Structure formats: C-alpha cells, structure tokens
Short mmCIF file of C-alpha atoms in Angstrom, two decimals:
data_model
loop_
_atom_site.label_atom_id
_atom_site.label_comp_id
_atom_site.label_asym_id
_atom_site.label_seq_id
_atom_site.Cartn_x
_atom_site.Cartn_y
_atom_site.Cartn_z
CA UNK A 1213 53.31 -80.03 29.64
CA UNK A 1214 49.89 -80.35 28.02
CA UNK A 1215 49.97 -84.11 28.68
CA UNK A 1216 50.88 -83.43 32.30
CA UNK A 1217 47.89 -81.10 32.71
CA UNK A 1218 45.56 -83.70 31.22
CA UNK A 1219 47.00 -86.30 33.58
CA UNK A 1220 46.40 -84.08 36.59
CA UNK A 1221 42.78 -83.57 35.51
CA UNK A 1222 42.24 -87.32 35.13
CA UNK A 1223 43.53 -87.96 38.64
CA UNK A 1224 40.80 -85.66 39.94
CA UNK A 1225 37.92 -87.58 38.34
CA UNK A 1226 37.24 -89.69 41.46
CA UNK A 1227 36.60 -86.46 43.37
CA UNK A 1228 33.76 -85.55 40.99
CA UNK A 1229 31.63 -88.21 42.66
CA UNK A 1230 32.04 -86.69 46.12
CA UNK A 1231 29.01 -84.58 46.99
CA UNK A 1232 27.35 -82.23 44.51
CA UNK A 1233 29.88 -81.13 41.91
CA UNK A 1234 29.35 -77.72 40.28
CA UNK A 1235 30.82 -76.82 36.87
CA UNK A 1236 31.71 -73.25 35.88
CA UNK A 1237 32.58 -71.68 32.54
CA UNK A 1238 34.06 -68.18 32.13
CA UNK A 1239 35.10 -65.70 29.44
CA UNK A 1240 37.79 -63.11 30.20
CA UNK A 1241 38.22 -59.90 28.19
CA UNK A 1242 40.62 -57.12 29.13
CA UNK A 1243 44.01 -55.47 28.79
CA UNK A 1244 47.50 -56.88 29.23
CA UNK A 1245 50.64 -55.01 30.22
CA UNK A 1246 53.97 -56.45 29.11
CA UNK A 1247 57.17 -55.52 30.96
CA UNK A 1248 60.02 -56.91 28.88
CA UNK A 1249 63.76 -56.89 29.57
CA UNK A 1250 66.46 -58.59 27.51
CA UNK A 1251 70.23 -58.76 28.05
CA UNK A 1252 73.12 -59.99 25.92
CA UNK A 1253 76.79 -60.62 26.68
CA UNK A 1254 79.10 -59.90 24.88
CA UNK A 1255 78.05 -56.78 22.96
CA UNK A 1256 77.22 -57.81 19.42
CA UNK A 1257 74.56 -55.11 19.04
CA UNK A 1258 72.36 -53.68 21.77
CA UNK A 1259 73.56 -55.10 25.09
CA UNK A 1260 70.20 -54.52 26.80
CA UNK A 1261 66.60 -53.67 26.01
CA UNK A 1262 63.57 -52.88 28.18
CA UNK A 1263 60.05 -51.68 27.46
CA UNK A 1264 56.55 -51.59 28.92
CA UNK A 1265 53.84 -52.10 26.30
CA UNK A 1266 50.08 -52.75 26.35
CA UNK A 1267 47.64 -54.81 24.27
CA UNK A 1268 44.25 -56.49 24.59
CA UNK A 1269 43.82 -59.95 26.12
CA UNK A 1270 41.25 -62.72 25.87
CA UNK A 1271 40.71 -66.00 27.66
CA UNK A 1272 38.27 -68.73 28.54
CA UNK A 1273 38.25 -70.89 31.65
CA UNK A 1274 36.55 -74.08 32.85
CA UNK A 1275 36.26 -74.86 36.53
CA UNK A 1276 35.01 -77.60 38.82
CA UNK A 1277 33.85 -76.53 42.29
CA UNK A 1278 34.31 -79.36 44.79
CA UNK A 1279 33.39 -77.26 47.82
CA UNK A 1280 31.59 -73.96 48.38
CA UNK A 1281 34.84 -71.99 48.31
CA UNK A 1282 37.40 -74.14 46.44
CA UNK A 1283 37.61 -74.86 42.69
CA UNK A 1284 40.02 -76.55 40.29
CA UNK A 1285 40.42 -74.71 36.96
CA UNK A 1286 41.81 -75.08 33.45
CA UNK A 1287 42.20 -71.94 31.30
CA UNK A 1288 43.56 -70.73 27.96
CA UNK A 1289 44.75 -67.10 27.67
CA UNK A 1290 45.83 -65.04 24.67
CA UNK A 1291 47.86 -62.18 26.13
CA UNK A 1292 48.15 -60.23 22.88
CA UNK A 1293 51.03 -59.15 20.69
CA UNK A 1294 53.26 -56.16 21.49
CA UNK A 1295 55.42 -54.60 18.78
CA UNK A 1296 58.89 -53.55 19.94
CA UNK A 1297 60.41 -50.77 17.82
CA UNK A 1298 63.94 -49.53 18.45
CA UNK A 1299 67.23 -48.57 16.82
CA UNK A 1300 70.17 -50.99 16.73
CA UNK A 1301 73.73 -50.45 15.56
CA UNK A 1302 76.28 -52.82 14.09
CA UNK A 1303 80.01 -52.08 14.07
CA UNK A 1304 81.26 -52.60 10.54
CA UNK A 1305 83.87 -55.02 11.89
CA UNK A 1306 81.15 -57.66 12.39
CA UNK A 1307 81.08 -60.11 9.49
CA UNK A 1308 78.03 -59.74 7.29
CA UNK A 1309 76.93 -56.28 8.45
CA UNK A 1310 76.35 -53.64 5.78
CA UNK A 1311 78.89 -50.89 5.38
CA UNK A 1312 78.11 -47.23 5.49
CA UNK A 1313 74.63 -46.23 6.52
CA UNK A 1314 73.13 -43.49 8.58
CA UNK A 1315 74.81 -41.77 11.45
CA UNK A 1316 76.97 -43.27 14.03
CA UNK A 1317 76.93 -44.45 17.61
CA UNK A 1318 80.46 -44.41 18.93
CA UNK A 1319 82.10 -44.36 15.49
CA UNK A 1320 81.40 -42.81 12.11
CA UNK A 1321 81.73 -46.29 10.64
CA UNK A 1322 78.88 -47.89 12.61
CA UNK A 1323 75.70 -48.86 10.77
CA UNK A 1324 72.30 -48.13 12.31
CA UNK A 1325 68.96 -49.75 11.53
CA UNK A 1326 65.39 -49.70 12.81
CA UNK A 1327 64.17 -52.98 14.32
CA UNK A 1328 60.50 -53.95 14.54
CA UNK A 1329 60.01 -57.17 16.50
CA UNK A 1330 56.57 -58.39 17.63
CA UNK A 1331 56.40 -60.53 20.77
CA UNK A 1332 53.21 -62.60 21.11
CA UNK A 1333 52.56 -64.88 24.09
CA UNK A 1334 49.77 -67.21 25.22
CA UNK A 1335 49.36 -69.59 28.15
CA UNK A 1336 47.47 -72.68 29.27
CA UNK A 1337 46.84 -72.61 33.02
CA UNK A 1338 45.94 -75.24 35.57
CA UNK A 1339 45.36 -74.12 39.14
CA UNK A 1340 43.22 -73.72 42.20
CA UNK A 1341 40.80 -70.94 43.16
CA UNK A 1342 39.75 -69.99 46.68
CA UNK A 1343 36.90 -67.58 47.36
CA UNK A 1344 35.22 -65.93 50.33
CA UNK A 1345 31.79 -64.26 50.41
CA UNK A 1346 32.05 -60.82 52.02
CA UNK A 1347 28.40 -59.84 51.71
CA UNK A 1348 25.41 -61.48 50.04
CA UNK A 1349 26.22 -62.32 46.39
CA UNK A 1350 29.64 -60.57 46.53
CA UNK A 1351 32.84 -62.61 46.83
CA UNK A 1352 36.58 -62.03 46.62
CA UNK A 1353 38.96 -64.68 45.29
CA UNK A 1354 42.58 -65.66 44.78
CA UNK A 1355 44.15 -68.07 42.29
CA UNK A 1356 47.49 -69.83 42.02
CA UNK A 1357 48.70 -72.48 39.60
CA UNK A 1358 51.05 -73.57 36.83
CA UNK A 1359 51.06 -71.84 33.45
CA UNK A 1360 52.47 -73.39 30.29
CA UNK A 1361 53.43 -70.33 28.23
CA UNK A 1362 54.46 -70.22 24.57
CA UNK A 1363 55.63 -67.58 22.11
CA UNK A 1364 54.39 -67.49 18.54
CA UNK A 1365 57.34 -66.20 16.49
CA UNK A 1366 59.95 -64.49 18.65
CA UNK A 1367 60.85 -64.63 22.31
CA UNK A 1368 62.27 -61.49 23.99
CA UNK A 1369 65.70 -63.05 23.32
CA UNK A 1370 65.41 -61.68 19.78
CA UNK A 1371 65.37 -58.11 21.13
CA UNK A 1372 69.12 -58.25 21.81
CA UNK A 1373 70.38 -61.36 19.99
CA UNK A 1374 70.21 -60.76 16.23
CA UNK A 1375 72.76 -63.36 15.20
CA UNK A 1376 71.70 -66.40 13.12
CA UNK A 1377 70.08 -68.84 13.39
CA UNK A 1378 66.85 -66.88 13.77
CA UNK A 1379 65.18 -67.10 17.15
CA UNK A 1380 61.77 -68.74 16.68
CA UNK A 1381 59.13 -69.86 19.14
CA UNK A 1382 59.80 -70.89 22.73
CA UNK A 1383 57.83 -72.33 25.60
CA UNK A 1384 58.13 -73.14 29.29
CA UNK A 1385 56.35 -73.35 32.64
CA UNK A 1386 55.98 -70.85 35.47
CA UNK A 1387 53.63 -70.08 38.32
CA UNK A 1388 50.81 -67.55 37.96
CA UNK A 1389 48.83 -65.64 40.57
CA UNK A 1390 45.62 -63.61 40.53
CA UNK A 1391 43.24 -61.64 42.74
CA UNK A 1392 39.63 -60.87 41.86
CA UNK A 1393 36.09 -60.11 42.93
CA UNK A 1394 32.70 -61.33 41.66
CA UNK A 1395 29.07 -60.33 41.97
CA UNK A 1396 26.40 -62.97 41.45
CA UNK A 1397 23.27 -61.76 39.63
CA UNK A 1398 21.51 -65.11 39.88
CA UNK A 1399 22.25 -68.71 40.76
CA UNK A 1400 23.66 -69.22 37.26
CA UNK A 1401 25.26 -65.91 36.20
CA UNK A 1402 27.93 -63.65 37.67
CA UNK A 1403 30.28 -60.84 36.63
CA UNK A 1404 33.72 -60.10 38.02
CA UNK A 1405 37.07 -58.37 37.68
CA UNK A 1406 40.48 -60.03 37.93
CA UNK A 1407 44.14 -59.02 38.04
CA UNK A 1408 46.71 -61.72 37.22
CA UNK A 1409 50.50 -61.94 37.01
CA UNK A 1410 52.70 -64.35 35.04
CA UNK A 1411 56.49 -63.87 35.18
CA UNK A 1412 58.72 -65.54 32.58
CA UNK A 1413 62.48 -65.63 33.26
CA UNK A 1414 64.86 -67.43 30.90
CA UNK A 1415 68.61 -67.57 30.35
CA UNK A 1416 70.71 -69.16 27.60
CA UNK A 1417 74.30 -69.77 26.56
CA UNK A 1418 75.59 -70.85 23.14
CA UNK A 1419 79.36 -71.05 22.63
CA UNK A 1420 80.70 -67.66 23.80
CA UNK A 1421 77.29 -65.94 23.67
CA UNK A 1422 75.09 -65.78 26.74
CA UNK A 1423 72.05 -63.79 27.72
CA UNK A 1424 68.74 -63.71 29.52
CA UNK A 1425 65.31 -62.15 29.38
CA UNK A 1426 62.36 -61.51 31.66
CA UNK A 1427 58.74 -60.95 30.65
CA UNK A 1428 56.08 -59.96 33.18
CA UNK A 1429 52.54 -60.33 31.82
CA UNK A 1430 49.92 -58.47 33.86
CA UNK A 1431 46.27 -58.93 32.86
CA UNK A 1432 43.33 -56.86 34.06
CA UNK A 1433 40.15 -58.61 32.88
CA UNK A 1434 36.40 -58.46 33.09
CA UNK A 1435 35.08 -61.96 33.85
CA UNK A 1436 31.67 -63.19 32.73
CA UNK A 1437 30.74 -66.60 34.16
CA UNK A 1438 27.91 -69.03 34.33
CA UNK A 1439 27.26 -72.11 36.45
CA UNK A 1440 25.83 -75.36 35.09
#
C-alpha cells in the first residue's frame, strides 16, 4: 500500500508545473474515540465484546494546492492506544485451561480471568480536500481518501479469540472522511478544527473458527497549518 501511495504521488508531479502551486504543512493534535466490536463463533470464550474508549491523537499532513479550493494530501496519524479490560471465562473442558479458579459463569467448574488487551492503531492517508470560503479568512472543508491502517500488537480480533497462535499486528485499507473549518490569520498561517472518521471492518475463518471485528476511529483535532 505504501508503494501504491508513492506511485500515485509521482503521477501527480506533472500537475505541479500547472499554474502557481502552493504547498501546505499541518500538525493535528486532539482526541480519538474508539468504538470496538468483536465477535467469535463458536463460543470458545467470550462470544462478543464491545466498548467505546478514548485516547489522545496526533498527526502531521502535507498538502499540495493545485487550485484555490482543491488540494491533494498525504498524512500520517497516530490514533492512540486504548486498553480493553474485561473478564473472560474458560470451561474446564477446553484443553489447556487451568482448573479451579474463582467463581463461575454457568458452571461451578468454569475458570474466570481478567484480560487486559491494548489496541493501538495508526494510519497513512492519501486523499483530496475541497474547501469553500464563507466569509473573509474563514473557510469550511471536506476530505475523502484512502487510509492504510495498521495495528501495533493486537487487532480487535484478540478481544474474543484467545486461542493460539497469538494474534499479532494486522493492516489493511479503508476509506476515510472528514469535515473541518479554518481561520486564516495571515497569508502563511491558519488554525482550524477537524472531525474525521475511519471505519475498519474485518472478518476471518480458520478451520472451524470464524469471527469478525469492527473498529470505528473518530478523531476531533485542532489543526495548525502554514503555507510555503
């Protein structure tokens, strides 16, 4: 995916020579909300899990403005790490599970344990921005593009699938969208606010085990930008 993004940028180089090209650089700092759902079939432990958690987010973005109201952009976002804490139970009939333990869910022979699983996600984004000036120095904008997302250690699959081999990192591609507004303080500096959405939906099947997860990442960011 990274090679594809670079290739798309290279194909745009001939457009740089058309008219007066403006370059923009931005820093984004804000909060991210993570809506996570994970499902597993059959029931080896928890059959489903869902949570809404928050963390800080950070990003930087580079843009090329070909026209007064249209830009092409490349961005890197760190959407934070959310720690999922919950109780799971293992029927003692499952091979390799400990016997005994604390109290029971469904049977006095079930074993319960506390799970702590961090889910950390980042994305590289390539897209287009359109903007309209409402009043002098104040504009509203919308963005759409392709995001290459990746998890650091665990995907949300790990929240319901505890069987070996361990679930490690994962990556994929999905569309992202955003809405924002900006106020220009000078010809070179502006400040804005932006709300963006990235939805990750994945399914899997290995032998007789199947499942899926969804992860909606919603970022609300303050944007500081400068033109050069």
